[in-house]
């Protein structure tokens, strides 16, 4: 009895002396975030507590008890986080069951959930506070601007200060808006006179009569860059002007408005502006374009510097509504994921307008992006541009890009983005009609010879590839969002949660492959000695749950095969032929354990393959593979996965902890068929341009140096695989 009363007294004393969980979380900040993920502080009494006398209940005993700490394993954290997503407040029965499964004390489970809830609450509060602070600053700045505008308003009758108390609310608002627009016109006129040598013409008077972002006539200072009437020579065209300068933002606004007008006119025009080439692609008639827009922002200032015009148009019906499509295009993260095969890097640098009415109508952003072809032999195209979105009166959305290279401190660009973008029209049943226009001036003299024709015909970076990618990715998104398991899905998948987890894992695998296969300036490709075709690079993997730690060696090579892309795609994706080219399969039989269809094309799917090898060490090897195909190219991307980790994913577990090193193929149509002795009747009927890429962990120590032997092994692996692929695609029918 004495011991029990003493223990209760000690607990009461601890409760008043020890800081609360919320106080401890607020004081420790990010350190507590890590603690809640990796372990719990155990305050439960031990078996020896009842034997302790009063002398042992001092401060030293309480400090020792508070310091006892147990680090959880990765599996324990995953299981508890999975339950937390479903039930943040588990009852005693759930906690006891989970503790038995994980080998933990029920109090450890209880304290972990308490810490997790406290951490989540603190994160939410910090996020909400940040939003409220930003909104408060925005309202304060707007209030200050209106107060200054009030001082400039005068009575139209006597010229004295206006008596705003006698005006209606609407009249006060209109007068404030007029004062703001007058001030903006004066500022724009001053900036224009500084750079062009004369004040703004009538076009900005029209600009003042409407909202700051709207349609307007092309201003005089947006004439031809360089040459007579265009504001000077090339040096002045590339003058450095800071985007963050408030005086320059109206220039970007008017440039975006003018680009929007040009895009709409081009997208809705027919012949003679657009002509259809032998590949059934709408390409731009350059002479007609210059006739329609003689002083436009799309004129040719760099033709004498090796630049050429490349413009195309494509239309398609997409299985997504316009609002969601606009969100994909205006959110740089979603845009980069959906177009990961084209966009290697992208960033929003400045937001001049967030839009109105709770959507992106009127949104204007300054962005930078790098566009790629999946091969290290084709240089990327870097662009610095404004992206403007507007919903027009007929319900059609339009998103336009236009280069801002004359507004930045940067070396001379190799690609200039004329007004490019898309029109999106709503159709019944949640579909959209998309008309896409790609219009650039580019210096592509660094492109490898085997890809030159593909690039020149606008199949590499043109509108057809953008639309085909968007169509395929929207089908994939629709499949990923399905709550039921379609009849076409086979194998070990028996839950919608498992299906979504494996699709999420496959998406990460594809994104990782695409970011490491092109010639992005973020990579440092090195050509192997004695081989002009194979490029290698190394990357360190540290504290990345999605990659194994250590030195990762990436190797890629591009080559030509004399079979149509569809045949090459079918053979490389099929488990039937895999043992003929995949060295990892070691000649074993490959079975498909799971199949998830994610598009109309039967080749668009995610598969889980099992290698039944004679080698006992490889008998449990699984391969996750995603294959995708459209009119402009195909991908077969795969990665070995751990058997135990994959079981967790199949039951709906978090796929972010599964380590992947993806490898695979990018297959593009060869448009050089007649010059190689092959007759081309349509796109995809000639040969194929194949890029083979590997990612291999050569050392588990991130700070170690790569050995010459590792590079030689990878070189041998690629050459052997390349020869096997040539034999497989030439000797089999698919």
mmCIF file of C-alpha atoms in Angstrom, residues 399-612:
data_model
loop_
_atom_site.group_PDB
_atom_site.id
_atom_site.type_symbol
_atom_site.label_atom_id
_atom_site.label_comp_id
_atom_site.label_asym_id
_atom_site.label_seq_id
_atom_site.Cartn_x
_atom_site.Cartn_y
_atom_site.Cartn_z
ATOM 1 C CA UNK A 399 -2.470 29.157 -71.640
ATOM 2 C CA UNK A 400 0.403 30.886 -73.437
ATOM 3 C CA UNK A 401 4.192 30.983 -72.984
ATOM 4 C CA UNK A 402 6.472 33.698 -74.353
ATOM 5 C CA UNK A 403 10.217 34.131 -73.852
ATOM 6 C CA UNK A 404 11.594 36.869 -71.608
ATOM 7 C CA UNK A 405 15.210 36.473 -72.629
ATOM 8 C CA UNK A 406 15.572 40.238 -73.059
ATOM 9 C CA UNK A 407 14.758 40.720 -69.363
ATOM 10 C CA UNK A 408 17.415 38.619 -67.646
ATOM 11 C CA UNK A 409 21.078 38.630 -66.774
ATOM 12 C CA UNK A 410 22.118 35.566 -68.738
ATOM 13 C CA UNK A 411 24.324 34.443 -71.598
ATOM 14 C CA UNK A 412 22.908 34.351 -75.075
ATOM 15 C CA UNK A 413 20.106 31.774 -75.246
ATOM 16 C CA UNK A 414 20.012 28.886 -77.719
ATOM 17 C CA UNK A 415 16.224 28.652 -77.793
ATOM 18 C CA UNK A 416 13.672 31.452 -77.913
ATOM 19 C CA UNK A 417 10.038 30.646 -77.223
ATOM 20 C CA UNK A 418 7.645 32.501 -79.501
ATOM 21 C CA UNK A 419 3.991 32.579 -78.340
ATOM 22 C CA UNK A 420 3.285 28.897 -77.651
ATOM 23 C CA UNK A 421 0.640 27.092 -75.664
ATOM 24 C CA UNK A 422 -2.834 25.660 -75.979
ATOM 25 C CA UNK A 423 -6.560 26.379 -76.173
ATOM 26 C CA UNK A 424 -8.832 24.156 -74.070
ATOM 27 C CA UNK A 425 -12.520 23.818 -74.926
ATOM 28 C CA UNK A 426 -14.947 21.968 -72.649
ATOM 29 C CA UNK A 427 -16.787 18.980 -74.132
ATOM 30 C CA UNK A 428 -19.562 16.802 -72.671
ATOM 31 C CA UNK A 429 -18.818 14.011 -70.170
ATOM 32 C CA UNK A 430 -15.798 15.772 -68.678
ATOM 33 C CA UNK A 431 -13.676 15.697 -71.842
ATOM 34 C CA UNK A 432 -11.766 18.600 -73.411
ATOM 35 C CA UNK A 433 -10.653 19.530 -76.895
ATOM 36 C CA UNK A 434 -7.060 20.771 -76.843
ATOM 37 C CA UNK A 435 -5.361 22.706 -79.647
ATOM 38 C CA UNK A 436 -1.622 22.954 -78.993
ATOM 39 C CA UNK A 437 0.838 25.298 -80.731
ATOM 40 C CA UNK A 438 4.629 25.043 -80.376
ATOM 41 C CA UNK A 439 6.512 27.950 -81.950
ATOM 42 C CA UNK A 440 10.240 28.420 -81.248
ATOM 43 C CA UNK A 441 13.464 29.676 -82.750
ATOM 44 C CA UNK A 442 16.324 27.347 -81.924
ATOM 45 C CA UNK A 443 19.985 26.734 -82.592
ATOM 46 C CA UNK A 444 20.156 22.922 -82.766
ATOM 47 C CA UNK A 445 23.546 22.501 -84.405
ATOM 48 C CA UNK A 446 24.681 20.361 -81.447
ATOM 49 C CA UNK A 447 22.180 17.576 -82.185
ATOM 50 C CA UNK A 448 23.690 14.184 -83.084
ATOM 51 C CA UNK A 449 23.343 13.183 -86.735
ATOM 52 C CA UNK A 450 21.066 10.201 -86.057
ATOM 53 C CA UNK A 451 18.518 12.504 -84.352
ATOM 54 C CA UNK A 452 18.695 15.518 -86.694
ATOM 55 C CA UNK A 453 15.796 14.500 -88.947
ATOM 56 C CA UNK A 454 13.588 13.646 -85.967
ATOM 57 C CA UNK A 455 14.239 17.101 -84.487
ATOM 58 C CA UNK A 456 13.753 19.005 -87.754
ATOM 59 C CA UNK A 457 10.390 17.321 -88.458
ATOM 60 C CA UNK A 458 9.002 18.675 -85.121
ATOM 61 C CA UNK A 459 8.460 15.163 -83.740
ATOM 62 C CA UNK A 460 11.063 15.640 -81.015
ATOM 63 C CA UNK A 461 9.878 18.897 -79.405
ATOM 64 C CA UNK A 462 6.761 19.751 -81.412
ATOM 65 C CA UNK A 463 3.073 20.041 -80.564
ATOM 66 C CA UNK A 464 2.338 16.431 -81.508
ATOM 67 C CA UNK A 465 4.614 15.113 -78.768
ATOM 68 C CA UNK A 466 3.133 17.454 -76.128
ATOM 69 C CA UNK A 467 -0.440 16.433 -76.982
ATOM 70 C CA UNK A 468 0.363 12.716 -77.216
ATOM 71 C CA UNK A 469 2.067 12.853 -73.817
ATOM 72 C CA UNK A 470 -0.841 14.754 -72.265
ATOM 73 C CA UNK A 471 -3.371 12.278 -73.690
ATOM 74 C CA UNK A 472 -1.456 9.263 -72.391
ATOM 75 C CA UNK A 473 -0.842 10.769 -68.947
ATOM 76 C CA UNK A 474 -4.502 11.758 -68.510
ATOM 77 C CA UNK A 475 -5.462 8.154 -69.230
ATOM 78 C CA UNK A 476 -2.936 7.066 -66.618
ATOM 79 C CA UNK A 477 -4.315 9.533 -64.057
ATOM 80 C CA UNK A 478 -7.861 8.275 -64.692
ATOM 81 C CA UNK A 479 -6.669 4.713 -64.108
ATOM 82 C CA UNK A 480 -4.852 5.644 -60.902
ATOM 83 C CA UNK A 481 -7.957 7.382 -59.513
ATOM 84 C CA UNK A 482 -10.242 4.392 -60.133
ATOM 85 C CA UNK A 483 -11.648 3.012 -56.872
ATOM 86 C CA UNK A 484 -12.491 -0.410 -58.263
ATOM 87 C CA UNK A 485 -10.183 -3.018 -59.758
ATOM 88 C CA UNK A 486 -10.842 -3.263 -63.513
ATOM 89 C CA UNK A 487 -11.429 -6.687 -65.021
ATOM 90 C CA UNK A 488 -8.205 -6.354 -67.033
ATOM 91 C CA UNK A 489 -6.038 -6.272 -63.908
ATOM 92 C CA UNK A 490 -4.601 -9.681 -63.094
ATOM 93 C CA UNK A 491 -2.434 -11.431 -60.551
ATOM 94 C CA UNK A 492 -1.751 -10.827 -56.880
ATOM 95 C CA UNK A 493 -3.570 -7.479 -56.688
ATOM 96 C CA UNK A 494 -6.658 -7.902 -54.526
ATOM 97 C CA UNK A 495 -7.284 -4.407 -53.161
ATOM 98 C CA UNK A 496 -7.670 -0.910 -54.568
ATOM 99 C CA UNK A 497 -5.150 0.388 -51.994
ATOM 100 C CA UNK A 498 -2.517 -2.031 -53.257
ATOM 101 C CA UNK A 499 -3.279 -1.010 -56.822
ATOM 102 C CA UNK A 500 -2.834 2.687 -56.024
ATOM 103 C CA UNK A 501 0.402 2.051 -54.117
ATOM 104 C CA UNK A 502 1.995 0.111 -56.949
ATOM 105 C CA UNK A 503 0.941 2.799 -59.472
ATOM 106 C CA UNK A 504 2.463 5.470 -57.231
ATOM 107 C CA UNK A 505 5.697 3.495 -57.010
ATOM 108 C CA UNK A 506 5.764 3.041 -60.794
ATOM 109 C CA UNK A 507 5.233 6.788 -61.301
ATOM 110 C CA UNK A 508 8.268 7.552 -59.121
ATOM 111 C CA UNK A 509 10.279 5.003 -61.061
ATOM 112 C CA UNK A 510 9.363 6.608 -64.410
ATOM 113 C CA UNK A 511 10.143 10.129 -63.173
ATOM 114 C CA UNK A 512 13.516 8.997 -61.845
ATOM 115 C CA UNK A 513 14.385 7.368 -65.166
ATOM 116 C CA UNK A 514 13.362 10.381 -67.261
ATOM 117 C CA UNK A 515 15.355 12.863 -65.183
ATOM 118 C CA UNK A 516 18.510 10.801 -65.633
ATOM 119 C CA UNK A 517 18.435 9.791 -69.296
ATOM 120 C CA UNK A 518 18.598 13.121 -71.144
ATOM 121 C CA UNK A 519 21.338 15.686 -71.722
ATOM 122 C CA UNK A 520 20.218 18.007 -68.917
ATOM 123 C CA UNK A 521 22.757 20.622 -67.888
ATOM 124 C CA UNK A 522 22.284 19.370 -64.326
ATOM 125 C CA UNK A 523 24.175 16.211 -65.346
ATOM 126 C CA UNK A 524 27.853 15.820 -66.110
ATOM 127 C CA UNK A 525 27.960 13.131 -68.786
ATOM 128 C CA UNK A 526 31.378 11.672 -69.636
ATOM 129 C CA UNK A 527 32.159 9.713 -72.780
ATOM 130 C CA UNK A 528 33.844 6.401 -72.082
ATOM 131 C CA UNK A 529 37.341 6.041 -73.510
ATOM 132 C CA UNK A 530 37.279 4.042 -76.719
ATOM 133 C CA UNK A 531 33.499 4.334 -77.121
ATOM 134 C CA UNK A 532 31.862 7.389 -78.670
ATOM 135 C CA UNK A 533 28.355 6.047 -78.079
ATOM 136 C CA UNK A 534 28.325 5.317 -74.334
ATOM 137 C CA UNK A 535 28.011 8.177 -71.827
ATOM 138 C CA UNK A 536 28.366 7.732 -68.050
ATOM 139 C CA UNK A 537 27.894 9.875 -64.960
ATOM 140 C CA UNK A 538 27.974 9.299 -61.208
ATOM 141 C CA UNK A 539 25.647 10.530 -58.500
ATOM 142 C CA UNK A 540 25.807 10.303 -54.711
ATOM 143 C CA UNK A 541 22.761 8.965 -52.908
ATOM 144 C CA UNK A 542 22.565 10.128 -49.285
ATOM 145 C CA UNK A 543 19.516 10.083 -46.978
ATOM 146 C CA UNK A 544 17.148 9.361 -49.854
ATOM 147 C CA UNK A 545 14.549 6.744 -48.830
ATOM 148 C CA UNK A 546 13.760 6.130 -52.494
ATOM 149 C CA UNK A 547 17.350 5.191 -53.444
ATOM 150 C CA UNK A 548 19.914 2.885 -51.888
ATOM 151 C CA UNK A 549 22.762 4.850 -50.243
ATOM 152 C CA UNK A 550 26.086 4.985 -52.034
ATOM 153 C CA UNK A 551 27.570 5.824 -55.427
ATOM 154 C CA UNK A 552 25.173 5.308 -58.339
ATOM 155 C CA UNK A 553 26.644 4.975 -61.811
ATOM 156 C CA UNK A 554 24.335 5.944 -64.677
ATOM 157 C CA UNK A 555 25.182 4.892 -68.217
ATOM 158 C CA UNK A 556 23.294 5.551 -71.447
ATOM 159 C CA UNK A 557 23.732 4.951 -75.145
ATOM 160 C CA UNK A 558 21.562 5.603 -78.194
ATOM 161 C CA UNK A 559 21.533 3.423 -81.289
ATOM 162 C CA UNK A 560 19.489 2.607 -84.403
ATOM 163 C CA UNK A 561 17.723 -0.669 -85.180
ATOM 164 C CA UNK A 562 16.099 -1.577 -88.494
ATOM 165 C CA UNK A 563 12.661 -2.475 -87.081
ATOM 166 C CA UNK A 564 9.567 -0.281 -86.572
ATOM 167 C CA UNK A 565 9.207 1.269 -83.093
ATOM 168 C CA UNK A 566 6.065 -0.732 -82.344
ATOM 169 C CA UNK A 567 7.832 -4.046 -82.897
ATOM 170 C CA UNK A 568 10.826 -3.010 -80.802
ATOM 171 C CA UNK A 569 8.453 -1.865 -78.047
ATOM 172 C CA UNK A 570 6.442 -5.098 -78.004
ATOM 173 C CA UNK A 571 9.540 -7.294 -77.834
ATOM 174 C CA UNK A 572 11.298 -5.284 -75.121
ATOM 175 C CA UNK A 573 8.236 -5.084 -72.865
ATOM 176 C CA UNK A 574 7.210 -8.732 -73.199
ATOM 177 C CA UNK A 575 8.185 -11.171 -70.463
ATOM 178 C CA UNK A 576 8.261 -13.869 -73.159
ATOM 179 C CA UNK A 577 11.427 -12.420 -74.760
ATOM 180 C CA UNK A 578 13.026 -10.899 -71.666
ATOM 181 C CA UNK A 579 15.507 -13.680 -71.039
ATOM 182 C CA UNK A 580 16.931 -13.100 -74.540
ATOM 183 C CA UNK A 581 18.309 -9.638 -73.704
ATOM 184 C CA UNK A 582 18.126 -9.078 -69.917
ATOM 185 C CA UNK A 583 21.343 -10.287 -68.293
ATOM 186 C CA UNK A 584 19.759 -9.990 -64.825
ATOM 187 C CA UNK A 585 17.223 -12.695 -65.672
ATOM 188 C CA UNK A 586 20.154 -15.082 -66.203
ATOM 189 C CA UNK A 587 18.234 -17.106 -68.766
ATOM 190 C CA UNK A 588 15.411 -17.892 -66.341
ATOM 191 C CA UNK A 589 11.699 -17.954 -67.064
ATOM 192 C CA UNK A 590 9.953 -14.656 -66.367
ATOM 193 C CA UNK A 591 6.327 -14.693 -65.160
ATOM 194 C CA UNK A 592 3.928 -11.760 -64.812
ATOM 195 C CA UNK A 593 2.570 -11.749 -61.249
ATOM 196 C CA UNK A 594 0.469 -8.583 -61.563
ATOM 197 C CA UNK A 595 -0.827 -6.508 -64.467
ATOM 198 C CA UNK A 596 -2.431 -3.045 -64.271
ATOM 199 C CA UNK A 597 -3.751 -1.536 -67.497
ATOM 200 C CA UNK A 598 -3.532 2.262 -67.542
ATOM 201 C CA UNK A 599 -4.537 3.297 -71.056
ATOM 202 C CA UNK A 600 -6.379 2.388 -74.243
ATOM 203 C CA UNK A 601 -3.250 0.961 -75.814
ATOM 204 C CA UNK A 602 -2.683 -2.617 -74.557
ATOM 205 C CA UNK A 603 0.998 -1.787 -74.188
ATOM 206 C CA UNK A 604 0.289 0.920 -71.602
ATOM 207 C CA UNK A 605 0.490 -0.993 -68.339
ATOM 208 C CA UNK A 606 2.342 -1.587 -65.084
ATOM 209 C CA UNK A 607 3.586 -5.138 -64.475
ATOM 210 C CA UNK A 608 5.176 -6.995 -61.609
ATOM 211 C CA UNK A 609 7.494 -9.684 -62.968
ATOM 212 C CA UNK A 610 9.110 -12.605 -61.175
ATOM 213 C CA UNK A 611 12.337 -14.191 -62.412
ATOM 214 C CA UNK A 612 12.393 -17.958 -61.893
#
